Short mmCIF file of C-alpha atoms (C1' of nucleotides) in Angstrom, two decimals:
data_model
loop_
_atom_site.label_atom_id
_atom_site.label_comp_id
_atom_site.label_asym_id
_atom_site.label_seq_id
_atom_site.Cartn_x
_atom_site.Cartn_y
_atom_site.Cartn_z
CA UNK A 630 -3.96 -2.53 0.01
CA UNK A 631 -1.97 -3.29 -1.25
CA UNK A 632 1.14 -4.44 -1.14
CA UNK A 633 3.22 -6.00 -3.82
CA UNK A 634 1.69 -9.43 -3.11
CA UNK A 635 -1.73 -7.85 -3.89
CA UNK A 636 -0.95 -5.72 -6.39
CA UNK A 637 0.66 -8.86 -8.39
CA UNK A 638 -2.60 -10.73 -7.35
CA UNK A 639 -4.48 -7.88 -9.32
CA UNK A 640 -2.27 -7.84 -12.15
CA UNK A 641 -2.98 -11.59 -12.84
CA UNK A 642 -6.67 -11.31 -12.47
CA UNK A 643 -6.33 -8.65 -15.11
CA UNK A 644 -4.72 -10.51 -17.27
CA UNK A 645 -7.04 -12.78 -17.14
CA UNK A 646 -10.16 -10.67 -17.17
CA UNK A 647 -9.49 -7.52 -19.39
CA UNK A 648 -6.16 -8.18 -21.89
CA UNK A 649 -7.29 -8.00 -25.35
CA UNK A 650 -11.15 -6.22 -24.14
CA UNK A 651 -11.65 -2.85 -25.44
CA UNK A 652 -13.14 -0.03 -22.73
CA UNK A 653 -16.14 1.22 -24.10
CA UNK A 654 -17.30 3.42 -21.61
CA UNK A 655 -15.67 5.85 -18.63
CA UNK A 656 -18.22 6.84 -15.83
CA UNK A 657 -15.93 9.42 -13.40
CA UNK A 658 -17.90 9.51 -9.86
CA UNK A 659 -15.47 11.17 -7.72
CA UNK A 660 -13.10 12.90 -10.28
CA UNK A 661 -10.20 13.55 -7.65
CA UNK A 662 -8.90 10.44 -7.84
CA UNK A 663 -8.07 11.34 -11.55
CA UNK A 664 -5.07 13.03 -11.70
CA UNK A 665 -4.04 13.36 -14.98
CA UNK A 666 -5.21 14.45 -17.63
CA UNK A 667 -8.61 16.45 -16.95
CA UNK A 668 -11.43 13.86 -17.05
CA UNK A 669 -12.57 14.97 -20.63
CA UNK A 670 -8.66 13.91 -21.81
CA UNK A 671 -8.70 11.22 -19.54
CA UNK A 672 -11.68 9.36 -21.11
CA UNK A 673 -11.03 10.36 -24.44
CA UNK A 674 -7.97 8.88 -24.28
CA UNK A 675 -9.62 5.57 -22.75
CA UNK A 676 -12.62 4.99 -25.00
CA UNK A 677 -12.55 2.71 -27.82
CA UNK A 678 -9.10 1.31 -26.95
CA UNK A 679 -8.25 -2.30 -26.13
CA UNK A 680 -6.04 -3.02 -23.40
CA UNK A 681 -2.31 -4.36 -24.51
CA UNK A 682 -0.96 -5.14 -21.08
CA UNK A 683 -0.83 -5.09 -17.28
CA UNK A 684 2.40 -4.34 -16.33
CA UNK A 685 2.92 -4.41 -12.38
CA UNK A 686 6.20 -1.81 -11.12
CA UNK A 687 6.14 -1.81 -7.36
CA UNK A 688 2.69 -1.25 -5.96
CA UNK A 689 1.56 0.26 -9.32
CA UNK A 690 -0.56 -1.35 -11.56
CA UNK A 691 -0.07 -0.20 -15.27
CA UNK A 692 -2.28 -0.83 -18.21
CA UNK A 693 -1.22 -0.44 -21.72
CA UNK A 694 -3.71 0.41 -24.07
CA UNK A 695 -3.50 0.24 -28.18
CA UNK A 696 -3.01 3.71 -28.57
CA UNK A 697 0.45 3.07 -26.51
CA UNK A 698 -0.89 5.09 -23.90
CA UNK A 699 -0.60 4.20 -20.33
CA UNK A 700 -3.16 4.40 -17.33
CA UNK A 701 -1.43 3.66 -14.29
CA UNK A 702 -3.42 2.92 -11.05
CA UNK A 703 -1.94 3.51 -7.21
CA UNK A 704 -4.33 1.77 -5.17
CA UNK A 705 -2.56 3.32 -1.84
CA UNK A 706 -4.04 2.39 1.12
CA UNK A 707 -7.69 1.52 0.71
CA UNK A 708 -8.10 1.19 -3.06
CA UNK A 709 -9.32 -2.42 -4.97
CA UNK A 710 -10.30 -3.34 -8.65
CA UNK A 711 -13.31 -5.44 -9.00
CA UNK A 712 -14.49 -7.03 -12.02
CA UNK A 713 -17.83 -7.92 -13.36
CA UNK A 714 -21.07 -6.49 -12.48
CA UNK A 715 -21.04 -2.32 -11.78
CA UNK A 716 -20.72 -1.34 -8.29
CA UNK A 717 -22.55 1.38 -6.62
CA UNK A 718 -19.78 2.47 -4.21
CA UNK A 719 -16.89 3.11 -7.30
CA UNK A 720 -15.47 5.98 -7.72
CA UNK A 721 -14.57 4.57 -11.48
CA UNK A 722 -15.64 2.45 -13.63
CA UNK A 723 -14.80 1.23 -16.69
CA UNK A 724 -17.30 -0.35 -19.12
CA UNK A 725 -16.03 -3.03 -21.84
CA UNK A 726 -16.30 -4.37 -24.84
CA UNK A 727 -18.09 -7.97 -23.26
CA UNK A 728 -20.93 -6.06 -21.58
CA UNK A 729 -18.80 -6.18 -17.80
CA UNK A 730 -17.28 -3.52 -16.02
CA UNK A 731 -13.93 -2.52 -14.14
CA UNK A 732 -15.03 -0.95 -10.86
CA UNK A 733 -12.38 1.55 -9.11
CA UNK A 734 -12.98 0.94 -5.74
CA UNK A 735 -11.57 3.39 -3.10
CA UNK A 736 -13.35 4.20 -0.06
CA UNK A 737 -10.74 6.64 1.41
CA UNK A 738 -10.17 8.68 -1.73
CA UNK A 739 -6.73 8.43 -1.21
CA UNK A 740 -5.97 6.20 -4.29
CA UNK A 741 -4.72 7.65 -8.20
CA UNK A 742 -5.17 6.88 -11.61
CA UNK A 743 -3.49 8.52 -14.64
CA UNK A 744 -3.21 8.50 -18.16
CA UNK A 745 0.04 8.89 -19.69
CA UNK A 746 2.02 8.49 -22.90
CA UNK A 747 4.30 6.75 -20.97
CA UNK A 748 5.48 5.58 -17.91
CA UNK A 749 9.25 5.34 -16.69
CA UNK A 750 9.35 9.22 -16.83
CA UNK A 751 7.05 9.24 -13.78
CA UNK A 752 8.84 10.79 -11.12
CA UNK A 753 7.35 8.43 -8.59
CA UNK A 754 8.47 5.77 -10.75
CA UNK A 755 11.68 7.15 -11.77
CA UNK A 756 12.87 7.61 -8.17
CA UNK A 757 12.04 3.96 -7.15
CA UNK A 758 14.61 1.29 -5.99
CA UNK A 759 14.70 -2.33 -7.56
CA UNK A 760 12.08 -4.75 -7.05
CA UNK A 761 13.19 -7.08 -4.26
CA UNK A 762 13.26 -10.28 -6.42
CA UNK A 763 15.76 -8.19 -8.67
CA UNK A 764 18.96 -8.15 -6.36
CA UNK A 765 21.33 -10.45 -4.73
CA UNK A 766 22.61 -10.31 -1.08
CA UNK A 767 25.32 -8.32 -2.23
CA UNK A 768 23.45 -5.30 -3.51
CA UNK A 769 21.10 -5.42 -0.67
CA UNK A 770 23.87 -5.13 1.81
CA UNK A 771 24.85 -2.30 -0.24
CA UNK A 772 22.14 -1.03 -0.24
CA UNK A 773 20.89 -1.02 3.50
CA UNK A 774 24.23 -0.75 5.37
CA UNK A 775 24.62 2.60 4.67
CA UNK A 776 21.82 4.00 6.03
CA UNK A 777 21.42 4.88 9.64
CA UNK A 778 17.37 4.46 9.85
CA UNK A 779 16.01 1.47 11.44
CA UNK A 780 16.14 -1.48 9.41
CA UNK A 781 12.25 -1.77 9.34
CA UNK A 782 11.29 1.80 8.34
CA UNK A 783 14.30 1.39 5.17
CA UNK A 784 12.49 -1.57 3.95
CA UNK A 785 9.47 0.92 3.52
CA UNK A 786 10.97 3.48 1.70
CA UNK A 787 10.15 2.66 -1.83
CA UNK A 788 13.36 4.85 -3.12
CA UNK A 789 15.79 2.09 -1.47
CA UNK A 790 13.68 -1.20 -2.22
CA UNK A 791 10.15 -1.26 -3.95
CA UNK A 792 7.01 -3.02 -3.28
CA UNK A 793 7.24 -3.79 0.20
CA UNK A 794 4.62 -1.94 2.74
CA UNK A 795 3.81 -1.87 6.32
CA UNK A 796 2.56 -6.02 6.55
CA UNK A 797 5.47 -7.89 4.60
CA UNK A 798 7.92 -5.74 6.29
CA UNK A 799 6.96 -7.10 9.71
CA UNK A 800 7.10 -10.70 8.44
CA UNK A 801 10.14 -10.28 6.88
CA UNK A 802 12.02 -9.30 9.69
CA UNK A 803 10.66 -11.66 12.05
CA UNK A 804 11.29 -14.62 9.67
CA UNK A 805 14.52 -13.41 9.96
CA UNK A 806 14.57 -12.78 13.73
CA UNK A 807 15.75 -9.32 13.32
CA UNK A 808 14.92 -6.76 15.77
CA UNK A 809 12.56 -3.44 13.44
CA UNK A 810 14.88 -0.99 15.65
CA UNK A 811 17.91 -1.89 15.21
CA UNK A 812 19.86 0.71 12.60
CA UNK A 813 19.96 -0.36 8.87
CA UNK A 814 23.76 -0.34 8.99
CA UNK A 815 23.81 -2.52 12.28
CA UNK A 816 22.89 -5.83 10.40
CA UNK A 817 25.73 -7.58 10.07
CA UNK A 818 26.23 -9.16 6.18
CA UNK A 819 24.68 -12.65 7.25
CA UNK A 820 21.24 -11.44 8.64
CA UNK A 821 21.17 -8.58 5.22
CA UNK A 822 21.25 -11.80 3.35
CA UNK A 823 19.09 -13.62 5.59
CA UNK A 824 16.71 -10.32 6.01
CA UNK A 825 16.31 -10.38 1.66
CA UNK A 826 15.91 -14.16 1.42
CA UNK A 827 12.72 -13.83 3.83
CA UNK A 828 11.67 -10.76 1.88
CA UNK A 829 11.20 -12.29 -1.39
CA UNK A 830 9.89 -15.61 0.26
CA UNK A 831 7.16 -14.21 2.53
CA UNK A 832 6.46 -11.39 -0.98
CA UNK A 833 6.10 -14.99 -2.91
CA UNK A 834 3.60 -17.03 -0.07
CA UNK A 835 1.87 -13.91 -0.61
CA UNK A 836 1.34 -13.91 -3.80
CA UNK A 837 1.10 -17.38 -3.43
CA UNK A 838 -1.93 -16.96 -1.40
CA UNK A 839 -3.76 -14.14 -3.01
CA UNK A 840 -2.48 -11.23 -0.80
CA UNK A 841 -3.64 -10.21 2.80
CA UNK A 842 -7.31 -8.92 3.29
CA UNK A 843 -6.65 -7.19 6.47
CA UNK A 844 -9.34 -4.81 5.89
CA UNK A 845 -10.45 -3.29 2.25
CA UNK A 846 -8.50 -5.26 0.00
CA UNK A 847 -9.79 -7.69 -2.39
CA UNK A 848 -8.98 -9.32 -5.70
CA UNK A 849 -10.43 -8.82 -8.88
CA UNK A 850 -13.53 -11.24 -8.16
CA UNK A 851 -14.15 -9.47 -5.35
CA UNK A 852 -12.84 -11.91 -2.69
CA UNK A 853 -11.11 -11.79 0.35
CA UNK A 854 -6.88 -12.77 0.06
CA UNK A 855 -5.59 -16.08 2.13
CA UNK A 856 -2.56 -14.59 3.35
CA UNK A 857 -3.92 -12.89 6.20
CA UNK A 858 -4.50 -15.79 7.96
CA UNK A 859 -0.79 -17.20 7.42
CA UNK A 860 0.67 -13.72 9.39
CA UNK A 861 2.74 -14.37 11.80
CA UNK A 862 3.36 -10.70 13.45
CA UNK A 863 0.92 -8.13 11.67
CA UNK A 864 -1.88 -7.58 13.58
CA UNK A 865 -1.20 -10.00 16.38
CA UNK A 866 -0.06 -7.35 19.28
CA UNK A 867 -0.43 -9.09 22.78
CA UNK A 868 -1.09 -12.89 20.89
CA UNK A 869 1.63 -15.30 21.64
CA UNK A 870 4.58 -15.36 19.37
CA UNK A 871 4.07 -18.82 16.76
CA UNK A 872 7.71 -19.73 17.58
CA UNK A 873 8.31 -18.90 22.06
CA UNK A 874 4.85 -18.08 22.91
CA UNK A 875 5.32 -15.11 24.59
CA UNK A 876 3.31 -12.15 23.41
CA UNK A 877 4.21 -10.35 20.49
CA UNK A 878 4.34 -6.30 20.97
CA UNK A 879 3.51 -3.33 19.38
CA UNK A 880 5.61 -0.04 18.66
CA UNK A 881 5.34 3.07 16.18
CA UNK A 882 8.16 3.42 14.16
CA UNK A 883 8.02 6.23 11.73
CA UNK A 884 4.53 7.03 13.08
CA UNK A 885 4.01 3.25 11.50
CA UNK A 886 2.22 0.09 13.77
CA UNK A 887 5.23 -2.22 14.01
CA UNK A 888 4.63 -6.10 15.85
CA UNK A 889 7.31 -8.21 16.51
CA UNK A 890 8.71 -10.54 19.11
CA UNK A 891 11.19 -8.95 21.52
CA UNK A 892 12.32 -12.52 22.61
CA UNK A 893 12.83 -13.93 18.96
CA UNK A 894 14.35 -11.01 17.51
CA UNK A 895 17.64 -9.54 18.32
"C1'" DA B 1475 21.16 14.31 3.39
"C1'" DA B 1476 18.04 12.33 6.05
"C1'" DT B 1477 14.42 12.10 9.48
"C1'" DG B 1478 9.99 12.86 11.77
"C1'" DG B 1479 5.51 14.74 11.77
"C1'" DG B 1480 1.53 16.23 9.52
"C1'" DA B 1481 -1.52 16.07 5.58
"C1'" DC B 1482 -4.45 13.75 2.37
"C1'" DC B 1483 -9.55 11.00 3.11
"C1'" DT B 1484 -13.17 7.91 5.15
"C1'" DG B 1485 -14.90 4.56 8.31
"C1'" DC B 1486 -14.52 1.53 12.11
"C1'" DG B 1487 -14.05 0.05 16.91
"C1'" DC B 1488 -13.27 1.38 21.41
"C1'" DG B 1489 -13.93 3.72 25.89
"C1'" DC B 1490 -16.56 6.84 28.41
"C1'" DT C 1381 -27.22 4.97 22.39
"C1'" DG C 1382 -24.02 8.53 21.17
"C1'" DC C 1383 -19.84 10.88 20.68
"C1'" DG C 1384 -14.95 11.78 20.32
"C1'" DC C 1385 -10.62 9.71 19.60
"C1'" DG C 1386 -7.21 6.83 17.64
"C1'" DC C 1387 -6.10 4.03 14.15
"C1'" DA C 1388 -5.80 1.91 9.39
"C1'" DG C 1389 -2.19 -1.86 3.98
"C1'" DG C 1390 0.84 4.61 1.27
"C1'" DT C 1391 3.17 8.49 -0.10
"C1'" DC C 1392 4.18 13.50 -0.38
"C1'" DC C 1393 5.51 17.90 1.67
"C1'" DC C 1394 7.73 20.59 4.86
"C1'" DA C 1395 10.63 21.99 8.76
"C1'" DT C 1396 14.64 20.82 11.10
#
DNA sequence: AATGGGACCTGCGCGC
DNA sequence: TGCGCGCAGGTCCCAT
């Protein structure tokens, strides 16, 4: 899924749906998707306790539970959380204390969930740059004008900014007419600025919206995101460009699908 | 130090 | 219809 957009869309539907409910049950279906502890740990730790908080650090979701545990979910690529009835396709799913059920949904297996005594010691975590909303111009041109990668693979890296994946880095740079080639250190100090202020407003339409359902992802009720339909790049190779008409392309960066509009960015 | 490619998985759509 | 291939929202590991 799941970008930051979506992963904040989950965090407020859990909020909503499980704070304060107490996880009564842990059925494991696929039990590589739990990576720490061993599942015996993992749902001993789990059952019986009422979630605290959902804490959302860059595409993690993190739930705090009364016994000041932790279990943090990575939803990578394919991953969802649905709420209500059980599903027969989760790989996990929680049971709680009002008779309805957390379903890990994951059909690529490539998604995580762990249960820690904490979380900032995570190295993934640890390692991760702010969240975009976070910094001002400044730090961002800091940040990015050092580097000699293209501008659009940097913005992926979640060591240098955090939360923003393969969709919102596309928008971002075409709201902000910048070419996804051109070296990170190339931008000059006006488009860095320009490049962050589209970040954090094309992150907030999509939270805004519900996130993108491009494929997999859904929120917690199990329906589709509206931001998908407000994309202005993503998924639109060879479809003429909102803003000149011409058609938008398509190039691998990184080994990563990357649209934009040769005509409206330089 | 930083970059690119492959690996991890499954399922879908496309072309032949 | 059926099959093989490429591709998919993320991140890690390894060789260079």
């Amino acid at each position: 899924m799941p970008e930051l957009p979506e992963v904040e869309t989950v965090r407020r539907g859990l909020e909503k749906s499980i704070l304060n409910k107490k996880i009564t049950e842990v059925i494991i279906k696929r039990k590589n998707v739990v990576k720490e502890p061993g599942v015996g740990q993992f749902k001993k730790g789990l059952i019986g306790k009422k979630v605290k908080g959902i804490i959302r650090r860059a595409k993690l979701i993190i739930i705090k539970l009364e016994n000041n545990k932790y279990l943090i979910i990575h939803l990578r690529i394919a991953g969802w959380l649905e709420y209500g009835k059980q599903m027969e396709k989760a790989r996990v799913v929680f049971k709680l204390s009002n008779e309805k059920y957390l379903n890990y949904m994951d059909q690529r297996l490539l998604g995580e969930l762990r249960l820690r005594n904490s979380y900032e010691d995570l190295n993934f975590i640890k390692t991760l740059g702010p969240e975009p909303f976070d910094i001002n111009s400044k730090q961002f041109q800091e940040i990015i004008t050092k580097r000699k990668t293209n501008i659009k693979t940097l913005l992926l890296n979640q060591k240098v900014i955090a939360g923003i994946g393969n969709i919102y880095a596309q928008e971002a740079l075409f709201l902000s007419g910048i070419d996804p080639q051109r070296p990170a250190y190339s931008l000059s100090n006006k488009e860095a600025g320009s490049l962050l202020k589209k970040i954090i407003l094309v992150l907030k339409e999509g939270i805004k919206y519900g996130g993108s359902s491009v494929d997999t992802y859904r929120n917690i009720e199990g329906s589709k995101g509206g931001m998908e339909k407000r994309l202005k790049v993503y998924g639109r190779e060879n479809e003429p460009c909102f803003s000149c008409g011409k058609a938008i392309a398509k190039i691998a960066l990184a080994g990563r699908g990357t649209c934009f509009c040769a005509y409206c960015q330089k």
